[in-house]
Short mmCIF file of C-alpha atoms in Angstrom, two decimals:
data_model
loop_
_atom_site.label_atom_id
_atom_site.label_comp_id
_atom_site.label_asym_id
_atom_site.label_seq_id
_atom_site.Cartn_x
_atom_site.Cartn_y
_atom_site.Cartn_z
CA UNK A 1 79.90 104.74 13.39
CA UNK A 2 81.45 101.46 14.54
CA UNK A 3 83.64 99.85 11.90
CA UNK A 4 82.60 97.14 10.63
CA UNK A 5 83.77 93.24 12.21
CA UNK A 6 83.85 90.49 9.79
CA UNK A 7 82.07 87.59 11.37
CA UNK A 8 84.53 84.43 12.83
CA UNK A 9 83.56 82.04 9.90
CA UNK A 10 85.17 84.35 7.35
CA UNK A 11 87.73 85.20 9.16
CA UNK A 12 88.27 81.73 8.97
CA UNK A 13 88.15 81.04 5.86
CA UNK A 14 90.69 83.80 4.78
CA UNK A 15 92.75 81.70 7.33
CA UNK A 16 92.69 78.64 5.58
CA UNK A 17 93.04 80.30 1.99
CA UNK A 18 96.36 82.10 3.72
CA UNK A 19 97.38 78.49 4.88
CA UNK A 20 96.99 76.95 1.82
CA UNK A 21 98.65 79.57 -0.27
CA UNK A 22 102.07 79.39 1.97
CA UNK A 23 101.93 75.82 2.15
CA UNK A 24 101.61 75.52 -1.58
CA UNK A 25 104.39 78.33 -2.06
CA UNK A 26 106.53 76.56 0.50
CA UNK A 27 106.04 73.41 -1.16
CA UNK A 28 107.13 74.91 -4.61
CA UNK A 29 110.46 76.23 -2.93
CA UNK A 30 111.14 72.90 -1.24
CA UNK A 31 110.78 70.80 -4.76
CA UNK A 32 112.90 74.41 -6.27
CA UNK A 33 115.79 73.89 -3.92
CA UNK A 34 115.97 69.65 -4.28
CA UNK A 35 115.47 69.88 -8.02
CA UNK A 36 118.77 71.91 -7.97
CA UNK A 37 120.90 69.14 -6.39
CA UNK A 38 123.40 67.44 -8.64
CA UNK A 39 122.25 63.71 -8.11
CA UNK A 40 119.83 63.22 -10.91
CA UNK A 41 117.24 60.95 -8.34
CA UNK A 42 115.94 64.72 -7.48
CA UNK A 43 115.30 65.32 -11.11
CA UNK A 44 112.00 63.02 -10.56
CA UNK A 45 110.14 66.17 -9.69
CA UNK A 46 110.20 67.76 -12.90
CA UNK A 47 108.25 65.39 -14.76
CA UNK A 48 105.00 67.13 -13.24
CA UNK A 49 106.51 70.04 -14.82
CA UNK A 50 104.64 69.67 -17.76
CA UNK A 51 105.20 73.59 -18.89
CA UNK A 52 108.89 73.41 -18.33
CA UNK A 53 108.46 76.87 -16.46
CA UNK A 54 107.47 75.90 -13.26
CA UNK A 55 110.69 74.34 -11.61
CA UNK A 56 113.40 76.29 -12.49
CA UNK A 57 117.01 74.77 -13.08
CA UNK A 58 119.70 76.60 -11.41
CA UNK A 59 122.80 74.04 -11.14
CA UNK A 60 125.20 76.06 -9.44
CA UNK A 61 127.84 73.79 -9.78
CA UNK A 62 127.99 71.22 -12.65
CA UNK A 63 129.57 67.98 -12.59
CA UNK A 64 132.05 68.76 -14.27
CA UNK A 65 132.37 72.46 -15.06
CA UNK A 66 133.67 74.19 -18.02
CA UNK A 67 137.06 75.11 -18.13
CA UNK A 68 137.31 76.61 -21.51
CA UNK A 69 135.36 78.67 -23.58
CA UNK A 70 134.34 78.01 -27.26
CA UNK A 71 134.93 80.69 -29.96
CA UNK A 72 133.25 80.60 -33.48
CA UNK A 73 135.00 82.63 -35.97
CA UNK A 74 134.70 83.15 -39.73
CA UNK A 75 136.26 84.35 -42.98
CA UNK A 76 133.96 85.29 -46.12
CA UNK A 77 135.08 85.14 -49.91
CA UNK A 78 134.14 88.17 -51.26
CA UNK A 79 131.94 88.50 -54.52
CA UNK A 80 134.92 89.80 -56.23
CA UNK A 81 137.44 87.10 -55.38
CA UNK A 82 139.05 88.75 -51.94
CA UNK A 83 139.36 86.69 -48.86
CA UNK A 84 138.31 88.32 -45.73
CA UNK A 85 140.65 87.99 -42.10
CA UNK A 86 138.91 85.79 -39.65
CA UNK A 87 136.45 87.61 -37.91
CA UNK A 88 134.76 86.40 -34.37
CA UNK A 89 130.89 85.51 -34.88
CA UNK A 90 130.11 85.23 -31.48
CA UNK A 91 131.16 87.40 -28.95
CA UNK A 92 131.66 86.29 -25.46
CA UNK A 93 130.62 89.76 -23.84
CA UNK A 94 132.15 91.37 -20.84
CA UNK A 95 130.37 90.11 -17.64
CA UNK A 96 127.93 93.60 -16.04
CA UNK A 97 126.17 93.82 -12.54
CA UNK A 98 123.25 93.50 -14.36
CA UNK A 99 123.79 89.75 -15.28
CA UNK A 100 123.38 88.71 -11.99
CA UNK A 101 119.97 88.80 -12.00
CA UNK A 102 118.67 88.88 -15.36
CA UNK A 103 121.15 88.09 -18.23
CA UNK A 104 118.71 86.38 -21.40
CA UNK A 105 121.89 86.53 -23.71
CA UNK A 106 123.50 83.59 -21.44
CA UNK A 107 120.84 81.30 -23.31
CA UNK A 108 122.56 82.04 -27.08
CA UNK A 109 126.38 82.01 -25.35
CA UNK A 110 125.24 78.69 -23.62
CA UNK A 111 123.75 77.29 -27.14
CA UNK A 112 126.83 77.96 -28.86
CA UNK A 113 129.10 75.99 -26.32
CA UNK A 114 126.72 73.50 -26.39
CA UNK A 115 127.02 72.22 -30.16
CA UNK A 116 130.46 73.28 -30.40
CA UNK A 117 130.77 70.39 -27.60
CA UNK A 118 128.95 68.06 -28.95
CA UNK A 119 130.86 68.55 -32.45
CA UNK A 120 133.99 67.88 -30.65
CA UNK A 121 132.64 64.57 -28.87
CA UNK A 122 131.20 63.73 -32.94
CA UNK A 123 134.79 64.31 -34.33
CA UNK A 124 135.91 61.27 -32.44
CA UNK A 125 133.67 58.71 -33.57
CA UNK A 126 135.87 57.29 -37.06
CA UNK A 127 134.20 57.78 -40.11
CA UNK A 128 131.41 60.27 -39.32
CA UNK A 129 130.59 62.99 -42.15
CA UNK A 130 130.65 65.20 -39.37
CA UNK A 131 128.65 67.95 -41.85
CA UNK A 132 125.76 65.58 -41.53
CA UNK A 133 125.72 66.19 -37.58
CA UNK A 134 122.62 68.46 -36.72
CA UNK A 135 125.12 70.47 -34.57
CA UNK A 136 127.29 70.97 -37.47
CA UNK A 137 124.46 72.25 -39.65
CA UNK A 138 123.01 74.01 -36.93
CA UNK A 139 126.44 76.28 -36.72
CA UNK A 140 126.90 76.49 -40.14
CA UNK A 141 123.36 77.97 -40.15
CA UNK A 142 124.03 80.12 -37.84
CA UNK A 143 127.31 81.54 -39.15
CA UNK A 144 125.91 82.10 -42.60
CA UNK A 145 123.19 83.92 -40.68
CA UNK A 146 125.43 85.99 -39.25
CA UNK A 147 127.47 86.52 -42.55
CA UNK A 148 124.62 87.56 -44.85
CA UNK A 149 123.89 90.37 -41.88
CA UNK A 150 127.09 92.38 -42.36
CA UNK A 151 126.94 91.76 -45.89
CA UNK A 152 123.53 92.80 -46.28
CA UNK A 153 123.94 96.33 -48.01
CA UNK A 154 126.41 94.77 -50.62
CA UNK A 155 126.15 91.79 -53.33
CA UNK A 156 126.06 88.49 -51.26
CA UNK A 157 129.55 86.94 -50.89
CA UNK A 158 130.36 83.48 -52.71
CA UNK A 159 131.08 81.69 -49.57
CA UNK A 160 132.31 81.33 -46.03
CA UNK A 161 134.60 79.29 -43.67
CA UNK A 162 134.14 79.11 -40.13
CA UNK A 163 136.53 77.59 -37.55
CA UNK A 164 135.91 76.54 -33.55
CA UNK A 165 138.50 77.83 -31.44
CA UNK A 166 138.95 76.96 -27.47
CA UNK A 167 140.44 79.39 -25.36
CA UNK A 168 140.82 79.30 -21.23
CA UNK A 169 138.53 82.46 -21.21
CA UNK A 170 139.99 85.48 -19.86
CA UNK A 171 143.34 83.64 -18.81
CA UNK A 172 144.97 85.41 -22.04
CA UNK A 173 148.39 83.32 -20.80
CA UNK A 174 147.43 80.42 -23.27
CA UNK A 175 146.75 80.70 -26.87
CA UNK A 176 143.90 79.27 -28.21
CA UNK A 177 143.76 75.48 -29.74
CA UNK A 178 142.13 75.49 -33.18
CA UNK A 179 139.92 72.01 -33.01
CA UNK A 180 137.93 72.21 -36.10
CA UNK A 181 138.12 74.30 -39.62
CA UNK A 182 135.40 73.69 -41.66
CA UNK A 183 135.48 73.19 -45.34
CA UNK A 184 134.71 76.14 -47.65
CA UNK A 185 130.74 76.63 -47.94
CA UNK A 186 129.44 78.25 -50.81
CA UNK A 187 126.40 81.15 -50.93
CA UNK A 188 123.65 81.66 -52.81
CA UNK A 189 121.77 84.51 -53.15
CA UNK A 190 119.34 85.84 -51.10
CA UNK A 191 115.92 86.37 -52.92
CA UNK A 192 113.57 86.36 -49.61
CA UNK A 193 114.90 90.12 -48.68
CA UNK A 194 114.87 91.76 -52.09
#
């Protein structure tokens, strides 16, 4: 038995469907690669992006990078009166192989440095009730998230404190500057996880 030939006009048009697929892949990678340049003319390309997922955005080198990392740390007033020692709430972790290529918990480190930057640029403007910034409430949300998990098991503390710290990262040579404290913010108790 003779195997079987597909006849020319198919094989042509699995030809052109092959030629369109590369072309549109290679077209993708193209707009990829330009998209990731730093002038912001390439950034044009996105706004066919309607998803957000199509074009990814993989700066390699910012502007103006970071040269300093942002720590948020905390201190809880106890239900009975005692005052806990500052505590970190976020953890910078240590950097694995792993993160190279997939590494999800960059997007809370990244949110984190984020509003801690923008509270610093808000502390310069004169006269701003800087707990009125939706970055300020934002961390302050997040810390008391944070501080009603470890306190969970036990009656819910009267209050908390947090503070931003900026350190050079793992260049332990410096010590941290302390930029912001934040006044003492009182709990109440938690009635959605009785």
């Amino acid at each position: 038995m003779r195997p079987r030939i597909a006849p020319p006009a198919r094989q042509a048009d699995w030809g052109a469907l092959t030629a369109v697929v590369i072309g549109g892949l290679a077209a993708w990678f193209g707009v990829t690669v330009l998209s990731q340049h730093p002038q912001q003319i390439f950034d044009r390309f996105r706004r066919y992006d309607y998803t957000g997922l199509l074009i990814g955005n993989w700066r390699f080198f910012a502007p103006e990078p970071a040269q300093h990392d942002f720590h948020v740390l905390h201190r809880v007033l106890l239900a009975d009166d005692a005052q806990t020692p500052w505590v970190e709430t976020t953890h910078i972790p240590k950097r694995i192989w792993r993160q190279m290529v997939w590494f999800p918990e960059r997007r809370q480190d990244k949110a984190v440095f984020d509003i801690c930057a923008e509270l610093i640029v808000s502390m310069a403007q004169p006269g701003l009730d800087l707990t009125r910034v939706p970055a300020y409430q934002v961390l302050c949300d997040h810390v008391e998230l944070v501080v009603r998990e470890e306190h969970r098991a036990g009656p819910t503390p009267k209050g908390f404190q947090f503070v931003i710290a900026r350190s050079t990262g793992y260049d332990e040579s410096n010590d941290p500057d302390y930029l912001l404290i934040s006044q003492f913010i009182p709990l109440q108790e938690d009635h959605h996880h009785e």
